[in-house]
Coordinates of C-alpha atoms in Angstrom, one line a residue:
X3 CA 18.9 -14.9 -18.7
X4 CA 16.7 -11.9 -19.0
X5 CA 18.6 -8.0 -18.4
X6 CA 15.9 -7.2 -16.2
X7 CA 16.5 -10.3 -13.9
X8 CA 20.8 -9.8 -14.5
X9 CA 20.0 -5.9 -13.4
X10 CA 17.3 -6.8 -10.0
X11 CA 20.2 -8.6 -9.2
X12 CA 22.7 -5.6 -9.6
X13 CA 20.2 -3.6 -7.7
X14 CA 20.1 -6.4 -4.7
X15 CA 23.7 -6.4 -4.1
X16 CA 24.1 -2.9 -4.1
X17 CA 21.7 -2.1 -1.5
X18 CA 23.1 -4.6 0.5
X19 CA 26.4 -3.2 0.0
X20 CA 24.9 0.0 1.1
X21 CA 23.7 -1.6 4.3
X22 CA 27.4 -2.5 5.8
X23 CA 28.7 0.4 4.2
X24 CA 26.0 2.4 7.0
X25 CA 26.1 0.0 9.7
X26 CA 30.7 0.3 9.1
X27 CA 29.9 4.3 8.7
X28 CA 27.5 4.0 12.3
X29 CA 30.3 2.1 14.4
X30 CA 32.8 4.0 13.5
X31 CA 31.1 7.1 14.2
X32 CA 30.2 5.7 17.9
X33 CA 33.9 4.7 18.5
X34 CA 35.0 8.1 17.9
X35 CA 32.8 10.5 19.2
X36 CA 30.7 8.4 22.0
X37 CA 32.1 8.6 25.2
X38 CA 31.5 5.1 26.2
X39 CA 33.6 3.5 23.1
X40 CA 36.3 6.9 23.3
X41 CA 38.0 4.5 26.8
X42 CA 38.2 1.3 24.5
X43 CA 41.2 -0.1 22.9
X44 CA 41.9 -0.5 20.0
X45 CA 41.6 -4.5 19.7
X46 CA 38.3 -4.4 21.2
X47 CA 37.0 -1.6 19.2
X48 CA 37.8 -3.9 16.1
X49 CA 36.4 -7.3 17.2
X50 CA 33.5 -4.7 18.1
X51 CA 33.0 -3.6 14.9
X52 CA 33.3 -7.0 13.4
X53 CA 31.1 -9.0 15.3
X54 CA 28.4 -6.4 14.6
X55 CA 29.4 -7.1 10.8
X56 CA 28.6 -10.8 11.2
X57 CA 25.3 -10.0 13.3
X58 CA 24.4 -7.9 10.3
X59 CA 25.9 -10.9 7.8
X60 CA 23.8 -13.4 9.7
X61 CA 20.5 -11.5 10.0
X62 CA 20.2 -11.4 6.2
X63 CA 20.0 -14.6 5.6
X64 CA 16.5 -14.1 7.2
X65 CA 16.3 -10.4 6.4
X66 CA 17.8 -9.8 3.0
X67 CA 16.1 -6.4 1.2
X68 CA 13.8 -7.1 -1.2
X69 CA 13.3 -3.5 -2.4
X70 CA 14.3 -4.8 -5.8
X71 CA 11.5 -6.9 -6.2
X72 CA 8.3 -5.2 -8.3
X73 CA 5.1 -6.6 -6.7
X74 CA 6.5 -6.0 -3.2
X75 CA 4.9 -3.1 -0.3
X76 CA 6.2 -0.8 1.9
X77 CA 4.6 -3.0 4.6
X78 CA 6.9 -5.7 3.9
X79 CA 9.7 -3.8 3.7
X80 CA 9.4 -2.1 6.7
X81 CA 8.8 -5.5 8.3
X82 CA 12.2 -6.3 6.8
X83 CA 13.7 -3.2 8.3
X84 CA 12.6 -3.7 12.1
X85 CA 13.4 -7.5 11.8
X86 CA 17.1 -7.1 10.5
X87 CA 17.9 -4.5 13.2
X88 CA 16.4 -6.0 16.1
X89 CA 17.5 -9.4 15.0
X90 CA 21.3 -7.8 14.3
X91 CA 21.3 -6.1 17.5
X92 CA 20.1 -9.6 19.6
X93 CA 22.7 -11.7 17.4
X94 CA 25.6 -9.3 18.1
X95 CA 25.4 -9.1 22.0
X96 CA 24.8 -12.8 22.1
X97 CA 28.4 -13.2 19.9
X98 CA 30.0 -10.6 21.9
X99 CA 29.1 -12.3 25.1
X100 CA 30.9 -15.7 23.7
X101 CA 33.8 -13.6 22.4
X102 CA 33.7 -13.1 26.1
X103 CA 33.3 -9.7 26.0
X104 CA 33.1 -8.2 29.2
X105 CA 32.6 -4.2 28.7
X106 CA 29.0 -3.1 29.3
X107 CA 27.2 -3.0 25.7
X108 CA 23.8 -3.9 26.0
X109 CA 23.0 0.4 25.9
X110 CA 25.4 0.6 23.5
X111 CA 24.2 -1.8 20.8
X112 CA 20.5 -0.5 21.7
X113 CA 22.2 3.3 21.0
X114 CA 23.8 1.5 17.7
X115 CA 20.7 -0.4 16.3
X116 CA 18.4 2.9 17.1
X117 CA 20.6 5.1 14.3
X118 CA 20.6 1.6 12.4
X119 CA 17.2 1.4 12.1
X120 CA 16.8 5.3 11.2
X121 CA 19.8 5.1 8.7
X122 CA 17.9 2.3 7.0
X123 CA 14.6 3.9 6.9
X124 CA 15.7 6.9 5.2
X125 CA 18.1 4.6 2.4
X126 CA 15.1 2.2 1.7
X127 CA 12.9 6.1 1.1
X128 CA 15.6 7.0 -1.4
X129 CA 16.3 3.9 -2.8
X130 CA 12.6 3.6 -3.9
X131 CA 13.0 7.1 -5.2
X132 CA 15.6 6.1 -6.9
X133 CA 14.4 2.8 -8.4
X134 CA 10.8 4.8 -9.6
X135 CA 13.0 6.8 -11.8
X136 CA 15.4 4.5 -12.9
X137 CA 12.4 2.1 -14.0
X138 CA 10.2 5.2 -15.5
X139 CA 13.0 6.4 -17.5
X140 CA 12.7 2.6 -19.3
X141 CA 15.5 0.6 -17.2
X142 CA 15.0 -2.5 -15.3
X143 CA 11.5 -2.7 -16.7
X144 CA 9.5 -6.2 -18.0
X145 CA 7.3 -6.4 -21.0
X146 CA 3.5 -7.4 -20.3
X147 CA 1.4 -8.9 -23.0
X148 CA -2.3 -9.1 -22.3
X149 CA -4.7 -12.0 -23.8
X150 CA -8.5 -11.4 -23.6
X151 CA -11.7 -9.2 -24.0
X152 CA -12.6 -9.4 -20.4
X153 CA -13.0 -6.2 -18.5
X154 CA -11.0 -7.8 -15.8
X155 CA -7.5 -6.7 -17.7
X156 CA -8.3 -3.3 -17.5
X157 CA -7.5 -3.5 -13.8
X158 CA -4.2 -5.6 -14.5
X159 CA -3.3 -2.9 -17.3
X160 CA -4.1 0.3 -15.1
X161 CA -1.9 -1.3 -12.0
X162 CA 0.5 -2.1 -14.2
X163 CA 1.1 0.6 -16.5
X164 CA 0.5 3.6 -13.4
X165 CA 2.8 2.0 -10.8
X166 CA 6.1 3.3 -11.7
X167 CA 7.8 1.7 -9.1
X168 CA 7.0 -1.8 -10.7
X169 CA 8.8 -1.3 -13.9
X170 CA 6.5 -2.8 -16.7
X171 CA 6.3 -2.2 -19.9
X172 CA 2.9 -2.9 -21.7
X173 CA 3.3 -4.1 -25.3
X174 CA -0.6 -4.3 -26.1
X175 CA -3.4 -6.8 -26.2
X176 CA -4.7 -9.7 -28.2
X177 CA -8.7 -9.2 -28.2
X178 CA -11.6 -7.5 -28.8
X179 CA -11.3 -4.2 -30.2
X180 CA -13.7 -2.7 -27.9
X181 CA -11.4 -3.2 -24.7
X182 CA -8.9 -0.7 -25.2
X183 CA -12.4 1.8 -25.8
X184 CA -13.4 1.0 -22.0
X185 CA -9.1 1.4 -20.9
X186 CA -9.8 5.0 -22.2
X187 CA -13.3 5.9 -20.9
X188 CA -11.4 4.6 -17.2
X189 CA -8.8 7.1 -18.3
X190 CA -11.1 10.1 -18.8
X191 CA -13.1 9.4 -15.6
X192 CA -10.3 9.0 -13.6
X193 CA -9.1 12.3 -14.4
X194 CA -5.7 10.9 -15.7
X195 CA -5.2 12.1 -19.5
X196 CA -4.5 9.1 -22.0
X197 CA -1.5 11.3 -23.6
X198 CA 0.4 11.1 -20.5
X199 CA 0.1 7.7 -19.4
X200 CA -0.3 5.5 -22.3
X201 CA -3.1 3.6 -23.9
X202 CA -4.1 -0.1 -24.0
X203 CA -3.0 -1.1 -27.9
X204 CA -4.3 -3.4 -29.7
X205 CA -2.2 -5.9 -31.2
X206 CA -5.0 -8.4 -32.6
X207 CA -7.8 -10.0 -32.6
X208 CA -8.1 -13.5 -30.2
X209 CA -8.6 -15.3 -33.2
X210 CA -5.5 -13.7 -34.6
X211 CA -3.5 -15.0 -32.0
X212 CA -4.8 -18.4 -31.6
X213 CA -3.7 -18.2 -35.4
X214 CA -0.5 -17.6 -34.6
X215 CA 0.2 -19.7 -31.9
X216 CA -0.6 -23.0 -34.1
X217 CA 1.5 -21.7 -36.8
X218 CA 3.8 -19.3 -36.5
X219 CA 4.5 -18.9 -32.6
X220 CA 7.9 -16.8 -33.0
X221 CA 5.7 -14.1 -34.8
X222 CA 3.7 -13.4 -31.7
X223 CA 4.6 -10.4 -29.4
X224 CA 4.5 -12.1 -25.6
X225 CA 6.5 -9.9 -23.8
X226 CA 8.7 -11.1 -20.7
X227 CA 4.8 -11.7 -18.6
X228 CA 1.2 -12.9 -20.7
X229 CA -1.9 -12.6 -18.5
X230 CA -4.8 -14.7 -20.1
X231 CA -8.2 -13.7 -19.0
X232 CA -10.8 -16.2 -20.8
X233 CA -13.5 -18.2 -19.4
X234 CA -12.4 -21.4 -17.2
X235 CA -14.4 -23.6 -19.9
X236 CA -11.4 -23.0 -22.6
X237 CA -9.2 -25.4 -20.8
X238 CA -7.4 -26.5 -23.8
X239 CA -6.8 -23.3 -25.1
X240 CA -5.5 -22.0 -21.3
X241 CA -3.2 -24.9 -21.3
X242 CA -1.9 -24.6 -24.8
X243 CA -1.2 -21.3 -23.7
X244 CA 0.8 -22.0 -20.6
X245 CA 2.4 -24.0 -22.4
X246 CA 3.5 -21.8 -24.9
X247 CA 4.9 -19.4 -22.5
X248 CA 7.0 -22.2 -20.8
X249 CA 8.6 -23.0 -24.2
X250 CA 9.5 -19.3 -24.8
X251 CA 10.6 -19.0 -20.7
X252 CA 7.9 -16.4 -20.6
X253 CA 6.1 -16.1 -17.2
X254 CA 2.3 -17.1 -17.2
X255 CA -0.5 -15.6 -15.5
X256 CA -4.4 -16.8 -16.0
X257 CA -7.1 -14.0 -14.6
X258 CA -10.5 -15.4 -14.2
X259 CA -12.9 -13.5 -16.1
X260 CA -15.4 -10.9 -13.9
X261 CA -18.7 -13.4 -14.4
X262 CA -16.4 -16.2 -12.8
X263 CA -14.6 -14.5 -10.1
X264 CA -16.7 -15.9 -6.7
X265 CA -15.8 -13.2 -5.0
X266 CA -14.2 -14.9 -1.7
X267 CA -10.7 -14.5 -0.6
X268 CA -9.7 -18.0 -0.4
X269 CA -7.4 -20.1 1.3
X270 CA -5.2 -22.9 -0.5
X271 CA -5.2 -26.8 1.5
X272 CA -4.6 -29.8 0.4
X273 CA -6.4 -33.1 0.8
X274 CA -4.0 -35.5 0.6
X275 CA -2.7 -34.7 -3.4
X276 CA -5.7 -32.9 -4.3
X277 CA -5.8 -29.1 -4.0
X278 CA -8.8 -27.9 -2.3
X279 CA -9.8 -24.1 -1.6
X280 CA -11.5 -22.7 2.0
X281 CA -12.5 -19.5 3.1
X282 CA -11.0 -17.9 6.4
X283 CA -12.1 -15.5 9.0
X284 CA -11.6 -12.0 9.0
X285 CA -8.0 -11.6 10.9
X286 CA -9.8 -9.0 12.9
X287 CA -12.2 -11.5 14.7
X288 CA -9.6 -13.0 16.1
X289 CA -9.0 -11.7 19.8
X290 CA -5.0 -11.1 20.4
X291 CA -5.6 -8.8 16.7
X292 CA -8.4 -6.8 17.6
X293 CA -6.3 -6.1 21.2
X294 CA -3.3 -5.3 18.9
X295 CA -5.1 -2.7 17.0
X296 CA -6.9 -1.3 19.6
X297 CA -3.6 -0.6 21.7
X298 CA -2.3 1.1 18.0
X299 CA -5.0 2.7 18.0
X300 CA -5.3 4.5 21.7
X301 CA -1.2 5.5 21.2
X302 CA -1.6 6.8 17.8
X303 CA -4.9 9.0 18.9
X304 CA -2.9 10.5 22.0
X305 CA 0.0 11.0 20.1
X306 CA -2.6 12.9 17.1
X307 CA -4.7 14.6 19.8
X308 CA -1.6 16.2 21.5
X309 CA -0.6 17.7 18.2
X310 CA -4.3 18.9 17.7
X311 CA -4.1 20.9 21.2
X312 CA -1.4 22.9 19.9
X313 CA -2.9 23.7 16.6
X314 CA -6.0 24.3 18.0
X315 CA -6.0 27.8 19.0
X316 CA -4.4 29.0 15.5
X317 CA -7.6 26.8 13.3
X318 CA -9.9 28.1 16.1
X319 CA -9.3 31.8 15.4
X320 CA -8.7 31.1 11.4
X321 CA -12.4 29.5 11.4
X322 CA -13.9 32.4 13.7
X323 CA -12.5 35.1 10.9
X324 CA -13.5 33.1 7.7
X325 CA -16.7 31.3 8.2
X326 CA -19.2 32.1 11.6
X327 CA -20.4 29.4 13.0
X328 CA -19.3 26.2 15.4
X329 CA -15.9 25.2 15.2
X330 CA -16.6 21.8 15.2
X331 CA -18.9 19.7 12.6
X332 CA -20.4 16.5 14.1
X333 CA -22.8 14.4 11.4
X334 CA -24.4 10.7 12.5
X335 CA -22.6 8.0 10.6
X336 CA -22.4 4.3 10.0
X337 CA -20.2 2.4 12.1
X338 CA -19.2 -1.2 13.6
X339 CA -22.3 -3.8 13.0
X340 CA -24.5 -1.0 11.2
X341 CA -24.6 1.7 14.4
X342 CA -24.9 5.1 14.0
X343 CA -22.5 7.5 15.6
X344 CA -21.3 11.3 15.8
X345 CA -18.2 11.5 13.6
X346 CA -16.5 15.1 14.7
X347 CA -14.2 17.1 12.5
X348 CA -13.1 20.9 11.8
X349 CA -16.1 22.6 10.6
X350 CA -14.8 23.0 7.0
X351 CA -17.5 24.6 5.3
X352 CA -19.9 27.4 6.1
X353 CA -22.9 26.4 7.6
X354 CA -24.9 24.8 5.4
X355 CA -28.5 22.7 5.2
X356 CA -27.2 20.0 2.9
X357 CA -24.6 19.2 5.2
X358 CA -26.1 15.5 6.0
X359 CA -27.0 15.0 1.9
X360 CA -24.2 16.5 -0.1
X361 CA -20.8 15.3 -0.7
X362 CA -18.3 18.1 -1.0
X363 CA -17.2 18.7 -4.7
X364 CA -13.9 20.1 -6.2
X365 CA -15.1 23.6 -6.2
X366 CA -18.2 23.6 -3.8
X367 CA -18.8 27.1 -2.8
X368 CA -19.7 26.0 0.5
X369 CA -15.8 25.8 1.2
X370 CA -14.6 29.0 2.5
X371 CA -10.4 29.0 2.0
X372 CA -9.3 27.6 5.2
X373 CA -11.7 25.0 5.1
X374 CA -10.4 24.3 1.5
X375 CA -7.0 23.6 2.8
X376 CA -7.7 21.9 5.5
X377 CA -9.6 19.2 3.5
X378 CA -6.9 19.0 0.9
X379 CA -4.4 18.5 3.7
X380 CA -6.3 16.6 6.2
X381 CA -6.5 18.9 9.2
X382 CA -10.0 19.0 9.7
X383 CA -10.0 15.1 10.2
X384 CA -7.9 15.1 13.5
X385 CA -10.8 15.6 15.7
X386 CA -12.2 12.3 14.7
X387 CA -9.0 10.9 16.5
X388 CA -11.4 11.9 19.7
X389 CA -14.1 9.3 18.1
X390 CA -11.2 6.9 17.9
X391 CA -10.1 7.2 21.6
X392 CA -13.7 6.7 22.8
X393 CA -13.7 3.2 20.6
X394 CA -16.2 4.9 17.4
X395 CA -13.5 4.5 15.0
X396 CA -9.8 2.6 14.5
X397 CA -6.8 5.0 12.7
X398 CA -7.4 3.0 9.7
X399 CA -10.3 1.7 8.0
X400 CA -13.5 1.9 5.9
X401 CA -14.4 5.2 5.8
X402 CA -17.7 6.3 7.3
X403 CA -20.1 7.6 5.2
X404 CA -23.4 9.6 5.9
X405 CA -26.6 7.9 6.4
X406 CA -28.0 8.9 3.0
X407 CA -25.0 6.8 1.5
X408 CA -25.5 4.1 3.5
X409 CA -28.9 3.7 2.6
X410 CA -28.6 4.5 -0.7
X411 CA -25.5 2.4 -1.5
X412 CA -26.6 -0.8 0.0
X413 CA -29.4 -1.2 -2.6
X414 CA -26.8 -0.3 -5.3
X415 CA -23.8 -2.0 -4.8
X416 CA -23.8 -6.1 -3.3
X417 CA -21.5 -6.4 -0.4
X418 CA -21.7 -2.8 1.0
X419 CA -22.8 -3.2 4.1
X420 CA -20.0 -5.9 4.7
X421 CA -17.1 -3.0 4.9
X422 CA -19.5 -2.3 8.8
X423 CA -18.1 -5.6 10.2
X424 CA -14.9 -3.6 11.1
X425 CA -14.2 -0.1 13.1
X426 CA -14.2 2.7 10.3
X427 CA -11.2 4.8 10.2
X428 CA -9.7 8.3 10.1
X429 CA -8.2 7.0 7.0
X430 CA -8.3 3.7 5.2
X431 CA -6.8 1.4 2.3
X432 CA -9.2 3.2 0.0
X433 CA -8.5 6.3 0.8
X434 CA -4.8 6.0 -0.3
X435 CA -5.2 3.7 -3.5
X436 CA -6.6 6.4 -5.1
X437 CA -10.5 6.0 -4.2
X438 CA -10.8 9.4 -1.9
X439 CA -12.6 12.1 -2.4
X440 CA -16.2 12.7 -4.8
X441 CA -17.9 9.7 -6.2
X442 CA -19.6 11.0 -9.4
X443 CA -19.9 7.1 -10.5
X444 CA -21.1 4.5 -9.6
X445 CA -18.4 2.3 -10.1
X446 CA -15.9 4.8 -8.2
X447 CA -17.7 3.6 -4.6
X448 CA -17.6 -0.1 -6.4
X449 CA -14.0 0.5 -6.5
X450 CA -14.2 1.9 -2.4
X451 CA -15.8 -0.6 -1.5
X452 CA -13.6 -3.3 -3.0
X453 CA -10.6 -1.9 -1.2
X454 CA -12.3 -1.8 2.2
X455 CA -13.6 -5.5 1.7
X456 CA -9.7 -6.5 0.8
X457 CA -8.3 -4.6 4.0
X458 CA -10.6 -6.5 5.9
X459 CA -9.7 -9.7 4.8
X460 CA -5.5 -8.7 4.5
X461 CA -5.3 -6.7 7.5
X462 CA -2.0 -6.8 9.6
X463 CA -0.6 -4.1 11.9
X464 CA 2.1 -3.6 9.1
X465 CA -0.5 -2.9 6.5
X466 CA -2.0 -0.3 9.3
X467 CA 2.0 1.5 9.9
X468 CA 1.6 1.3 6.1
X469 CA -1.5 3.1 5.4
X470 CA -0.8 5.6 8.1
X471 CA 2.5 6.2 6.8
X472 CA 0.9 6.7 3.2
X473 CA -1.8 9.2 4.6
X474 CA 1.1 11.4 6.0
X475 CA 2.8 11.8 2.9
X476 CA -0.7 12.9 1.3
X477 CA -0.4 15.9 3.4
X478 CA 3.0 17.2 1.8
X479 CA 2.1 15.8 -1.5
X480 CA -1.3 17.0 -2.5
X481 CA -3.9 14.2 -3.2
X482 CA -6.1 15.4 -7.1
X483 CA -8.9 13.8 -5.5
X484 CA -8.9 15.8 -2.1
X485 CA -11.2 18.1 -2.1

């Protein structure tokens, strides 16, 4: 049995152990300072507080945290979070109703799963904290071993190595000398010093390992995790490979290479034995979603739009002092099905002629200082939740870009006009993987587009309380790329 396995499991039990250690701290905060429980006896404040222990006990069979696993998102644990409180609270009135219980609870367990559900929120926040650390300070991590020359495991390696919160540890590469030249040109264009994060090493040549795996297997460095990235046409040498990894209990991964990869988000069926693969519409084409998101939508844009009335007369005089000039900057964008419309936001800039041509650069002089900040913090973006309330624009999704983009783009890049068959967004999955901000490169709005194409095909309301959540925290810690 591997440590890092023995120590997930450490991890697992004591967050769980944390959850009825807050949900005992909760209950017996209510029963002595809330003035409903204050009457009760003592009996029934006891089988009260148990029964809500076996609610709890029996909503995690269902509900158990998974914060210990690496490739999981805050999506999914928040789903976990809403589903073991409101399944809890349902589980422990129906028990206390059998229990015969006959004191009015229903509030009270509504009162009780409410600070639940908060309490939870905030220990899931800190327990991620804490498990980023604890993995980047070389605990509870896995060992990755990449086989290839394909391009392709750049990606795997740069989501790998810069995702703290994942816990792996890349040993090197078996390939081409020339791919861990292209991991460090990504580095330097990225802005992210190799020094600091660790380069792709080379541990041999394909040849080299092919070598080694006829002869002397126990020689080669695999690492608890191998990717292979070769072409499909080497099936020998990808099943001598799994293989391999099964005899060693090493988990195997195969990455198509880039001139394979179709390009479709597929879905898995079977035909009879045989495994067969489909494609599938866009969740947001289907009817009771798109109502779902537009509902999020018209709350969240109140909700925004009612914080932007009271800020407004402080960024309305700041913007009269700094920079003459409107207060508000409207520009024609692309949006649903190809259609231009007015995108609004805070004027952030002085008024300027290249306003509908130029993207705004890290140290554009057509920033004046409180259109600087409000860019880096997002402030000038809240009157687009106006465009969203008239039905322009959703919270989240592709970002919409000026017309000169859109028409330039679409010649360069295949697939770009694809990311216009959703509503763009205020903000986006994009937008908050990294791909915000300037694109000097080409491949930089290869990568946007990419991300907007895969919200598309992923999206759920979670993902949406997910990117939104991840947008707010860009305002209190600052985003390199905002400018």
């Amino acid at each position: 049995m591997r440590n890092n396995d023995q120590s997930n499991r450490i991890i697992k039990w004591i967050v769980t152990v944390g959850d009825f250690v807050l949900l005992n701290a909760i209950l017996l905060g209510f029963a002595h300072w809330h003035w409903r429980m204050g009457t009760w006896q003592t009996g029934r404040v006891e089988i009260f507080i148990l029964v809500n222990n076996i609610a709890l006990m029996l909503a995690m069979l269902k509900f158990l945290t998974i914060i210990h696993l690496r490739v999981v998102g805050a999506g999914e644990i928040l789903k976990r979070i809403v589903g073991l409180t409101v399944v809890g609270a349902i589980l422990a009135y129906l028990l206390l109703k059998v229990f015969a219980y006959n004191l009015p609870i229903g509030w009270l367990i509504w009162e009780i799963g409410t600070v639940f559900f908060v309490g939870l929120l905030f220990k899931r926040l800190g327990e991620r904290w804490f498990l980023k650390l604890y993995r980047e300070a070389g605990r509870n991590t896995r060992s990755v071993t990449l086989v290839g020359s394909d391009p392709e495991l750049i990606g795997i390696f740069l989501k790998l190595r810069d995702d703290a919160t994942l816990g792996y540890c890349i040993l090197g590469y078996y390939g081409e000398e020339s791919l861990s030249d292209v991991a460090t040109e990504v580095d330097r264009l990225t802005k992210h010093p190799v020094k600091e994060r660790g380069m792709l090493r080379r541990l041999g040549s394909m040849e080299d390992f092919l070598k080694a795996m006829a002869e002397t297997p126990d020689e080669l460095n695999l690492g608890d995790e191998l990717y292979l990235c070769i072409s499909r046409k080497e099936r020998d040498i990808i099943r001598k490979v799994s293989r391999l990894c099964d005899h060693y209990v090493v988990r195997f991964y195969y990455v198509p290479v880039s001139v394979e990869s179709i390009g479709l988000n597929l879905k898995r069926e079977f035909l009879d034995d045989m495994e067969i693969y489909t494609t599938y519409e866009n969740p947001l084409q289907n009817p009771v979603n798109k109502a779902l998101k537009r509902m999020f939508d018209i709350v969240l844009s109140m909700a925004f739009l009612g914080f932007t009335a009271l800020l407004f007369p402080i960024i309305y005089l700041i913007i009269k002092i700094q920079s003459p000039g409107p207060i508000f900057f409207k520009q024609l964008r692309t949006g649903l099905d190809g259609r231009d419309f007015y995108c609004y936001k805070f004027r952030s800039m002085h008024v300027n002629k290249d306003a509908d041509r130029l993207q705004a650069t890290k140290d554009d002089p057509r920033k004046y200082p409180f259109g600087n900040f409000m860019r880096k913090a997002n402030i000038d973006e809240l009157p687009q939740f106006w465009n969203v309330l008239k039905g322009d624009m959703s919270i989240v999704g592709p970002r919409p870009h000026m017309l000169a983009h859109t028409e330039m783009y679409s010649q360069l890049i295949d697939k770009y006009m694809v990311r216009h068959f959703v509503k763009p967004g205020v903000t986006g999955w994009a937008q908050v993987t990294g791909f915000r901000g300037e694109t000097k490169e080409l491949w930089q709005m290869e990568g946007r587009v990419k991300r907007d194409i895969w919200y598309m095909e992923h999206w759920s309301i979670w993902l949406d309380i997910r990117i939104v959540w991840l947008t707010i925290k860009s305002i209190f810690i600052h985003d390199e790329h905002a400018y």
